[in-house]
PDB file of C-alpha atoms and ligand atoms in Angstrom:
ATOM      1  CA  MET A 135      21.145  56.080 -21.617  1.00 54.00           C
ATOM      2  CA  SER A 136      20.550  56.016 -18.247  1.00 52.00           C
ATOM      3  CA  GLU A 137      23.308  58.292 -16.696  1.00 57.00           C
ATOM      4  CA  SER A 138      22.767  59.046 -13.197  1.00 63.00           C
ATOM      5  CA  ARG A 139      23.273  62.837 -12.415  1.00 87.00           C
ATOM      6  CA  GLU A 140      24.684  64.046  -8.957  1.00 91.00           C
ATOM      7  CA  LYS A 141      23.475  67.147  -7.523  1.00 95.00           C
ATOM      8  CA  VAL A 142      25.327  68.687  -4.400  1.00 97.00           C
ATOM      9  CA  SER A 143      22.809  70.827  -1.690  1.00 97.00           C
ATOM     10  CA  VAL A 144      24.584  72.916   1.025  1.00 98.00           C
ATOM     11  CA  LEU A 145      24.713  71.330   4.385  1.00 98.00           C
ATOM     12  CA  ILE A 146      27.125  73.793   6.060  1.00 98.00           C
ATOM     13  CA  SER A 147      28.050  77.121   4.515  1.00 98.00           C
ATOM     14  CA  GLN A 148      31.763  78.537   3.730  1.00 98.00           C
ATOM     15  CA  GLU A 149      30.900  81.493   6.317  1.00 98.00           C
ATOM     16  CA  GLU A 150      29.092  78.607   8.981  1.00 98.00           C
ATOM     17  CA  LEU A 151      32.504  76.662   8.482  1.00 98.00           C
ATOM     18  CA  GLN A 152      34.797  79.470   9.012  1.00 98.00           C
ATOM     19  CA  LYS A 153      33.119  80.800  12.319  1.00 98.00           C
ATOM     20  CA  ARG A 154      33.274  77.420  13.922  1.00 98.00           C
ATOM     21  CA  ILE A 155      36.807  76.553  13.208  1.00 98.00           C
ATOM     22  CA  LYS A 156      37.602  80.027  14.367  1.00 98.00           C
ATOM     23  CA  GLU A 157      35.991  79.017  17.576  1.00 98.00           C
ATOM     24  CA  LEU A 158      37.950  75.694  17.532  1.00 98.00           C
ATOM     25  CA  ALA A 159      41.196  77.173  17.363  1.00 98.00           C
ATOM     26  CA  GLN A 160      40.583  79.447  20.197  1.00 98.00           C
ATOM     27  CA  GLU A 161      39.538  77.107  22.185  1.00 98.00           C
ATOM     28  CA  ILE A 162      42.312  74.709  21.339  1.00 98.00           C
ATOM     29  CA  CYS A 163      44.668  77.478  21.806  1.00 98.00           C
ATOM     30  CA  ARG A 164      43.888  77.929  25.220  1.00 98.00           C
ATOM     31  CA  ASP A 165      43.831  74.153  26.054  1.00 98.00           C
ATOM     32  CA  TYR A 166      47.607  73.861  24.905  1.00 97.00           C
ATOM     33  CA  GLU A 167      48.951  77.177  26.010  1.00 96.00           C
ATOM     34  CA  GLY A 168      52.829  76.794  26.714  1.00 95.00           C
ATOM     35  CA  LYS A 169      52.894  73.653  25.271  1.00 96.00           C
ATOM     36  CA  ASP A 170      54.434  72.938  21.727  1.00 93.00           C
ATOM     37  CA  LEU A 171      51.495  71.115  19.629  1.00 98.00           C
ATOM     38  CA  LEU A 172      51.819  69.045  16.746  1.00 98.00           C
ATOM     39  CA  LEU A 173      49.102  68.650  14.409  1.00 98.00           C
ATOM     40  CA  ILE A 174      48.417  65.198  12.350  1.00 98.00           C
ATOM     41  CA  GLY A 175      46.239  65.510   9.758  1.00 98.00           C
ATOM     42  CA  VAL A 176      44.651  62.438   8.404  1.00 97.00           C
ATOM     43  CA  LEU A 177      44.673  62.516   4.539  1.00 96.00           C
ATOM     44  CA  LYS A 178      43.302  63.155   2.122  1.00 94.00           C
ATOM     45  CA  GLY A 179      40.109  64.535   3.489  1.00 96.00           C
ATOM     46  CA  SER A 180      41.200  66.573   6.242  1.00 98.00           C
ATOM     47  CA  PHE A 181      43.829  69.136   4.180  1.00 98.00           C
ATOM     48  CA  MET A 182      41.278  71.668   4.169  1.00 98.00           C
ATOM     49  CA  PHE A 183      40.315  71.826   7.507  1.00 98.00           C
ATOM     50  CA  LEU A 184      43.964  71.291   9.016  1.00 98.00           C
ATOM     51  CA  ALA A 185      44.961  74.506   6.921  1.00 98.00           C
ATOM     52  CA  ASP A 186      42.349  76.887   7.950  1.00 98.00           C
ATOM     53  CA  LEU A 187      42.685  75.656  11.658  1.00 98.00           C
ATOM     54  CA  LEU A 188      46.382  76.039  11.497  1.00 98.00           C
ATOM     55  CA  ARG A 189      45.762  79.641  10.197  1.00 98.00           C
ATOM     56  CA  TYR A 190      44.622  80.521  13.419  1.00 97.00           C
ATOM     57  CA  LEU A 191      47.266  78.714  15.884  1.00 98.00           C
ATOM     58  CA  PRO A 192      50.262  80.254  16.895  1.00 96.00           C
ATOM     59  CA  PRO A 193      53.428  79.806  14.802  1.00 96.00           C
ATOM     60  CA  ASN A 194      55.249  76.922  16.810  1.00 95.00           C
ATOM     61  CA  THR A 195      52.607  74.563  15.772  1.00 98.00           C
ATOM     62  CA  ALA A 196      54.061  71.617  13.887  1.00 98.00           C
ATOM     63  CA  VAL A 197      52.315  69.533  11.281  1.00 98.00           C
ATOM     64  CA  ASP A 198      52.501  66.132   9.902  1.00 98.00           C
ATOM     65  CA  PHE A 199      49.909  63.978   8.020  1.00 98.00           C
ATOM     66  CA  MET A 200      49.056  60.317   7.828  1.00 97.00           C
ATOM     67  CA  GLY A 201      47.319  58.567   4.840  1.00 95.00           C
ATOM     68  CA  THR A 202      44.665  55.686   5.318  1.00 90.00           C
ATOM     69  CA  SER A 203      42.406  53.919   3.371  1.00 83.00           C
ATOM     70  CA  SER A 204      39.827  51.478   4.214  1.00 72.00           C
ATOM     71  CA  TYR A 205      39.253  48.680   1.481  1.00 63.00           C
ATOM     72  CA  GLY A 206      35.656  48.324   0.343  1.00 54.00           C
ATOM     73  CA  ALA A 207      33.288  49.811  -1.768  1.00 51.00           C
ATOM     74  CA  SER A 208      33.208  53.470  -2.520  1.00 51.00           C
ATOM     75  CA  THR A 209      30.734  55.011   0.274  1.00 54.00           C
ATOM     76  CA  GLN A 210      31.200  52.495   2.698  1.00 56.00           C
ATOM     77  CA  SER A 211      33.873  51.636   5.222  1.00 56.00           C
ATOM     78  CA  SER A 212      34.813  47.917   5.233  1.00 59.00           C
ATOM     79  CA  GLY A 213      36.182  48.078   8.281  1.00 65.00           C
ATOM     80  CA  GLU A 214      39.731  46.921   7.588  1.00 76.00           C
ATOM     81  CA  VAL A 215      42.310  50.095   7.572  1.00 86.00           C
ATOM     82  CA  ARG A 216      45.605  50.245   6.325  1.00 88.00           C
ATOM     83  CA  ILE A 217      48.613  52.999   6.141  1.00 92.00           C
ATOM     84  CA  THR A 218      49.110  54.278   2.681  1.00 93.00           C
ATOM     85  CA  LYS A 219      51.566  56.904   4.264  1.00 96.00           C
ATOM     86  CA  ASP A 220      53.314  57.608   7.637  1.00 97.00           C
ATOM     87  CA  LEU A 221      54.405  60.352   9.427  1.00 98.00           C
ATOM     88  CA  GLU A 222      57.516  61.805   8.460  1.00 97.00           C
ATOM     89  CA  HIS A 223      58.816  62.347  12.283  1.00 96.00           C
ATOM     90  CA  SER A 224      58.234  60.335  15.245  1.00 96.00           C
ATOM     91  CA  PRO A 225      55.653  61.828  17.417  1.00 98.00           C
ATOM     92  CA  ALA A 226      57.422  60.661  20.714  1.00 98.00           C
ATOM     93  CA  GLY A 227      56.757  62.829  23.392  1.00 97.00           C
ATOM     94  CA  LYS A 228      55.044  65.037  21.637  1.00 97.00           C
ATOM     95  CA  HIS A 229      51.513  66.859  21.925  1.00 98.00           C
ATOM     96  CA  VAL A 230      49.375  65.354  19.184  1.00 98.00           C
ATOM     97  CA  LEU A 231      46.056  66.325  18.030  1.00 98.00           C
ATOM     98  CA  LEU A 232      44.813  64.123  15.175  1.00 98.00           C
ATOM     99  CA  VAL A 233      42.816  66.262  12.734  1.00 98.00           C
ATOM    100  CA  GLU A 234      40.102  64.162  11.088  1.00 98.00           C
ATOM    101  CA  ASP A 235      37.661  65.548   8.258  1.00 98.00           C
ATOM    102  CA  ILE A 236      35.013  63.186   9.527  1.00 97.00           C
ATOM    103  CA  VAL A 237      34.185  60.389  12.136  1.00 97.00           C
ATOM    104  CA  ASP A 238      31.606  57.995  10.653  1.00 95.00           C
ATOM    105  CA  THR A 239      31.935  53.975  11.788  1.00 94.00           C
ATOM    106  CA  GLY A 240      34.936  55.166  13.982  1.00 95.00           C
ATOM    107  CA  LEU A 241      37.202  52.368  12.535  1.00 93.00           C
ATOM    108  CA  THR A 242      39.953  54.755  10.836  1.00 94.00           C
ATOM    109  CA  LEU A 243      40.131  56.788  14.205  1.00 95.00           C
ATOM    110  CA  ARG A 244      40.403  53.661  16.729  1.00 95.00           C
ATOM    111  CA  TYR A 245      43.335  52.467  14.320  1.00 94.00           C
ATOM    112  CA  LEU A 246      45.144  55.302  14.450  1.00 96.00           C
ATOM    113  CA  LEU A 247      44.879  55.851  17.613  1.00 96.00           C
ATOM    114  CA  ASP A 248      45.992  52.571  18.693  1.00 95.00           C
ATOM    115  CA  THR A 249      49.035  53.169  16.121  1.00 95.00           C
ATOM    116  CA  LEU A 250      49.841  56.499  17.285  1.00 97.00           C
ATOM    117  CA  ARG A 251      49.550  55.788  21.147  1.00 97.00           C
ATOM    118  CA  ALA A 252      51.817  52.913  20.710  1.00 97.00           C
ATOM    119  CA  ARG A 253      54.508  55.526  19.655  1.00 97.00           C
ATOM    120  CA  GLN A 254      54.141  57.380  22.849  1.00 98.00           C
ATOM    121  CA  PRO A 255      53.381  60.797  22.287  1.00 98.00           C
ATOM    122  CA  ALA A 256      53.098  63.083  25.585  1.00 98.00           C
ATOM    123  CA  SER A 257      49.437  63.198  24.821  1.00 98.00           C
ATOM    124  CA  ILE A 258      47.028  62.539  22.271  1.00 98.00           C
ATOM    125  CA  LYS A 259      43.615  64.146  21.068  1.00 98.00           C
ATOM    126  CA  VAL A 260      41.441  64.561  18.319  1.00 98.00           C
ATOM    127  CA  CYS A 261      39.917  67.264  16.594  1.00 98.00           C
ATOM    128  CA  ALA A 262      37.108  66.299  13.790  1.00 98.00           C
ATOM    129  CA  LEU A 263      35.214  68.393  11.494  1.00 98.00           C
ATOM    130  CA  LEU A 264      32.655  66.379  11.147  1.00 98.00           C
ATOM    131  CA  ASP A 265      30.883  63.938  13.056  1.00 98.00           C
ATOM    132  CA  LYS A 266      28.332  61.493  12.035  1.00 97.00           C
ATOM    133  CA  PRO A 267      27.248  59.501  14.896  1.00 97.00           C
ATOM    134  CA  ALA A 268      24.578  57.639  13.534  1.00 96.00           C
ATOM    135  CA  ARG A 269      26.727  54.654  11.560  1.00 94.00           C
ATOM    136  CA  ARG A 270      29.436  54.613  14.554  1.00 95.00           C
ATOM    137  CA  ARG A 271      30.590  50.836  15.157  1.00 93.00           C
ATOM    138  CA  VAL A 272      33.269  51.383  17.729  1.00 94.00           C
ATOM    139  CA  ARG A 273      33.242  53.817  20.898  1.00 94.00           C
ATOM    140  CA  VAL A 274      35.615  56.870  20.353  1.00 95.00           C
ATOM    141  CA  SER A 275      35.561  60.051  21.558  1.00 94.00           C
ATOM    142  CA  LEU A 276      36.222  63.326  20.269  1.00 98.00           C
ATOM    143  CA  ASP A 277      38.095  65.972  22.353  1.00 98.00           C
ATOM    144  CA  TYR A 278      36.839  68.561  19.477  1.00 98.00           C
ATOM    145  CA  TYR A 279      34.446  68.484  16.793  1.00 98.00           C
ATOM    146  CA  GLY A 280      33.016  71.190  14.144  1.00 98.00           C
ATOM    147  CA  PHE A 281      29.685  69.973  13.399  1.00 98.00           C
ATOM    148  CA  ILE A 282      27.287  66.601  13.925  1.00 98.00           C
ATOM    149  CA  ILE A 283      25.755  65.821  11.049  1.00 98.00           C
ATOM    150  CA  PRO A 284      22.901  63.492   9.950  1.00 97.00           C
ATOM    151  CA  ASN A 285      23.312  60.009   8.323  1.00 96.00           C
ATOM    152  CA  ALA A 286      24.299  61.198   4.753  1.00 96.00           C
ATOM    153  CA  PHE A 287      27.102  61.041   2.333  1.00 96.00           C
ATOM    154  CA  VAL A 288      28.919  64.334   2.457  1.00 98.00           C
ATOM    155  CA  VAL A 289      31.326  66.299  -0.190  1.00 98.00           C
ATOM    156  CA  GLY A 290      33.337  69.148  -0.349  1.00 98.00           C
ATOM    157  CA  TYR A 291      35.690  71.288   1.858  1.00 98.00           C
ATOM    158  CA  GLY A 292      38.494  68.462   1.368  1.00 98.00           C
ATOM    159  CA  LEU A 293      35.784  65.267   1.350  1.00 97.00           C
ATOM    160  CA  ASP A 294      35.562  63.654  -1.949  1.00 96.00           C
ATOM    161  CA  TYR A 295      33.287  61.136  -3.830  1.00 95.00           C
ATOM    162  CA  GLN A 296      35.429  58.889  -6.296  1.00 94.00           C
ATOM    163  CA  GLU A 297      38.153  61.948  -5.753  1.00 95.00           C
ATOM    164  CA  ARG A 298      35.748  64.345  -7.064  1.00 96.00           C
ATOM    165  CA  TYR A 299      34.248  67.666  -4.668  1.00 97.00           C
ATOM    166  CA  ARG A 300      37.199  68.014  -2.581  1.00 98.00           C
ATOM    167  CA  GLY A 301      37.538  71.903  -3.757  1.00 98.00           C
ATOM    168  CA  LEU A 302      34.204  73.297  -3.070  1.00 98.00           C
ATOM    169  CA  PRO A 303      34.367  75.677   0.175  1.00 98.00           C
ATOM    170  CA  TYR A 304      31.147  74.039   1.678  1.00 98.00           C
ATOM    171  CA  VAL A 305      30.098  70.575   3.248  1.00 98.00           C
ATOM    172  CA  GLY A 306      27.215  69.531   0.931  1.00 98.00           C
ATOM    173  CA  VAL A 307      25.154  66.636   0.974  1.00 98.00           C
ATOM    174  CA  LEU A 308      25.548  64.529  -2.386  1.00 96.00           C
ATOM    175  CA  GLU A 309      22.283  63.408  -4.063  1.00 93.00           C
ATOM    176  CA  GLU A 310      22.099  61.258  -6.892  1.00 85.00           C
ATOM    177  CA  THR A 311      19.518  62.369  -9.421  1.00 81.00           C
ATOM    178  CA  GLY A 312      18.209  59.760 -11.793  1.00 70.00           C
ATOM    179  CA  GLU A 313      17.529  60.785 -15.492  1.00 56.00           C
ATOM    180  CA  SER A 314      13.608  61.829 -15.172  1.00 46.00           C
ATOM    181  CA  SER A 315      12.911  61.666 -11.433  1.00 42.00           C
ATOM    182  CA  ASN A 316      12.063  65.514 -11.714  1.00 42.00           C
ATOM    183  CA  ASP A 317       9.004  65.584  -9.602  1.00 40.00           C
ATOM    184  CA  ALA A 318      10.028  68.129  -6.781  1.00 38.00           C
ATOM    185  CA  GLY A 319       9.267  71.527  -6.489  1.00 34.00           C
ATOM    186  CA  ASP A 320       7.143  73.765  -8.546  1.00 34.00           C
ATOM    187  CA  GLY A 321       8.271  74.287 -11.917  1.00 32.00           C
ATOM    188  CA  ASP A 322      11.540  75.648 -12.543  1.00 32.00           C
ATOM    189  CA  ALA A 323      13.362  72.786 -13.776  1.00 32.00           C
ATOM    190  CA  SER A 324      16.316  75.058 -14.468  1.00 31.00           C
ATOM    191  CA  ALA A 325      17.300  76.826 -11.171  1.00 30.00           C
ATOM    192  CA  GLY A 326      19.159  75.239  -8.565  1.00 29.00           C
ATOM    193  CA  GLU A 327      22.731  75.900  -9.300  1.00 29.00           C
ATOM    194  CA  ARG A 328      25.023  76.448  -6.324  1.00 28.00           C
TER     195      ARG A 328
HETATM  196  P1  IMP B1833      35.496  55.846   9.208  1.00 55.39           P
HETATM  197  O1  IMP B1833      34.334  54.834   8.822  1.00 55.39           O
HETATM  198  O2  IMP B1833      35.101  56.854  10.587  1.00 55.39           O
HETATM  199  O3  IMP B1833      36.395  54.933   9.440  1.00 55.39           O
HETATM  200  O4  IMP B1833      35.633  56.735   8.233  1.00 55.39           O
HETATM  201  C1  IMP B1833      36.718  56.649   7.395  1.00 55.39           C
HETATM  202  C2  IMP B1833      36.457  57.849   6.297  1.00 55.39           C
HETATM  203  O5  IMP B1833      35.608  57.379   5.608  1.00 55.39           O
HETATM  204  C3  IMP B1833      36.808  59.413   6.886  1.00 55.39           C
HETATM  205  O6  IMP B1833      37.707  59.736   7.327  1.00 55.39           O
HETATM  206  C4  IMP B1833      36.288  59.715   5.243  1.00 55.39           C
HETATM  207  O7  IMP B1833      37.627  59.978   4.549  1.00 55.39           O
HETATM  208  C5  IMP B1833      35.531  58.661   4.595  1.00 55.39           C
HETATM  209  N1  IMP B1833      34.269  59.332   5.004  1.00 55.39           N
HETATM  210  C6  IMP B1833      33.266  58.807   5.697  1.00 55.39           C
HETATM  211  N2  IMP B1833      31.874  59.470   5.789  1.00 55.39           N
HETATM  212  C7  IMP B1833      32.294  59.994   4.674  1.00 55.39           C
HETATM  213  C8  IMP B1833      31.288  60.880   3.811  1.00 55.39           C
HETATM  214  O8  IMP B1833      29.993  61.413   4.021  1.00 55.39           O
HETATM  215  N3  IMP B1833      31.510  61.633   2.810  1.00 55.39           N
HETATM  216  C9  IMP B1833      32.983  61.440   2.336  1.00 55.39           C
HETATM  217  N4  IMP B1833      33.956  60.648   3.058  1.00 55.39           N
HETATM  218  C10 IMP B1833      33.703  60.161   3.946  1.00 55.39           C
HETATM  219 MG1   MG B1834      39.248  61.003   6.592  1.00 55.39          MG
END
């Protein structure tokens, strides 16, 4: 049997995430002082980030969600985006902050911005936890971002690989380890669980 095994190595720890999210929230609070803010979370990946961010924002902050999926293979965006869940309320006249888990090619964000702008919000900005600029295919500007990450497939803290790993409290790099590719390190074969 040649079952491949997956391993997740920590890229951004729980502590780093929480510290940075608090900083982002402070920035957002300052920028939107005196305004009613509507957070629009992009499902599913952003739910954890949005929930933690929201805890530091004022009580008049409203929340809505949109769902998207892109056609194609699991770790590659195909470029075609489709809405799987639409907003519950119109964003017209609202100060919208679009909350994304990660911006990779930028195609999802580009599509969402075009769709939402057509619905005439008072303003629209973007807050993404992770920015992976290496694979960007369209130009999008992020008003707020948590971390710039290298070109690797990451999971945890809302992000999945085939619907797994969303519940990890940290962001990690997903590595596929072949059955007998145990040639790294100096000997301790059983260690390394995190
Ligand atoms: P896009 O390529 O910028 O359109 O990103 C589309 C979506 O793919 C993101 O919102 C994520 O949900 C997902 N995605 C992109 N890169 C990763 C990754 O490294 N891990 C998990 N999901 C990812
Ligand atoms: Mg997403």
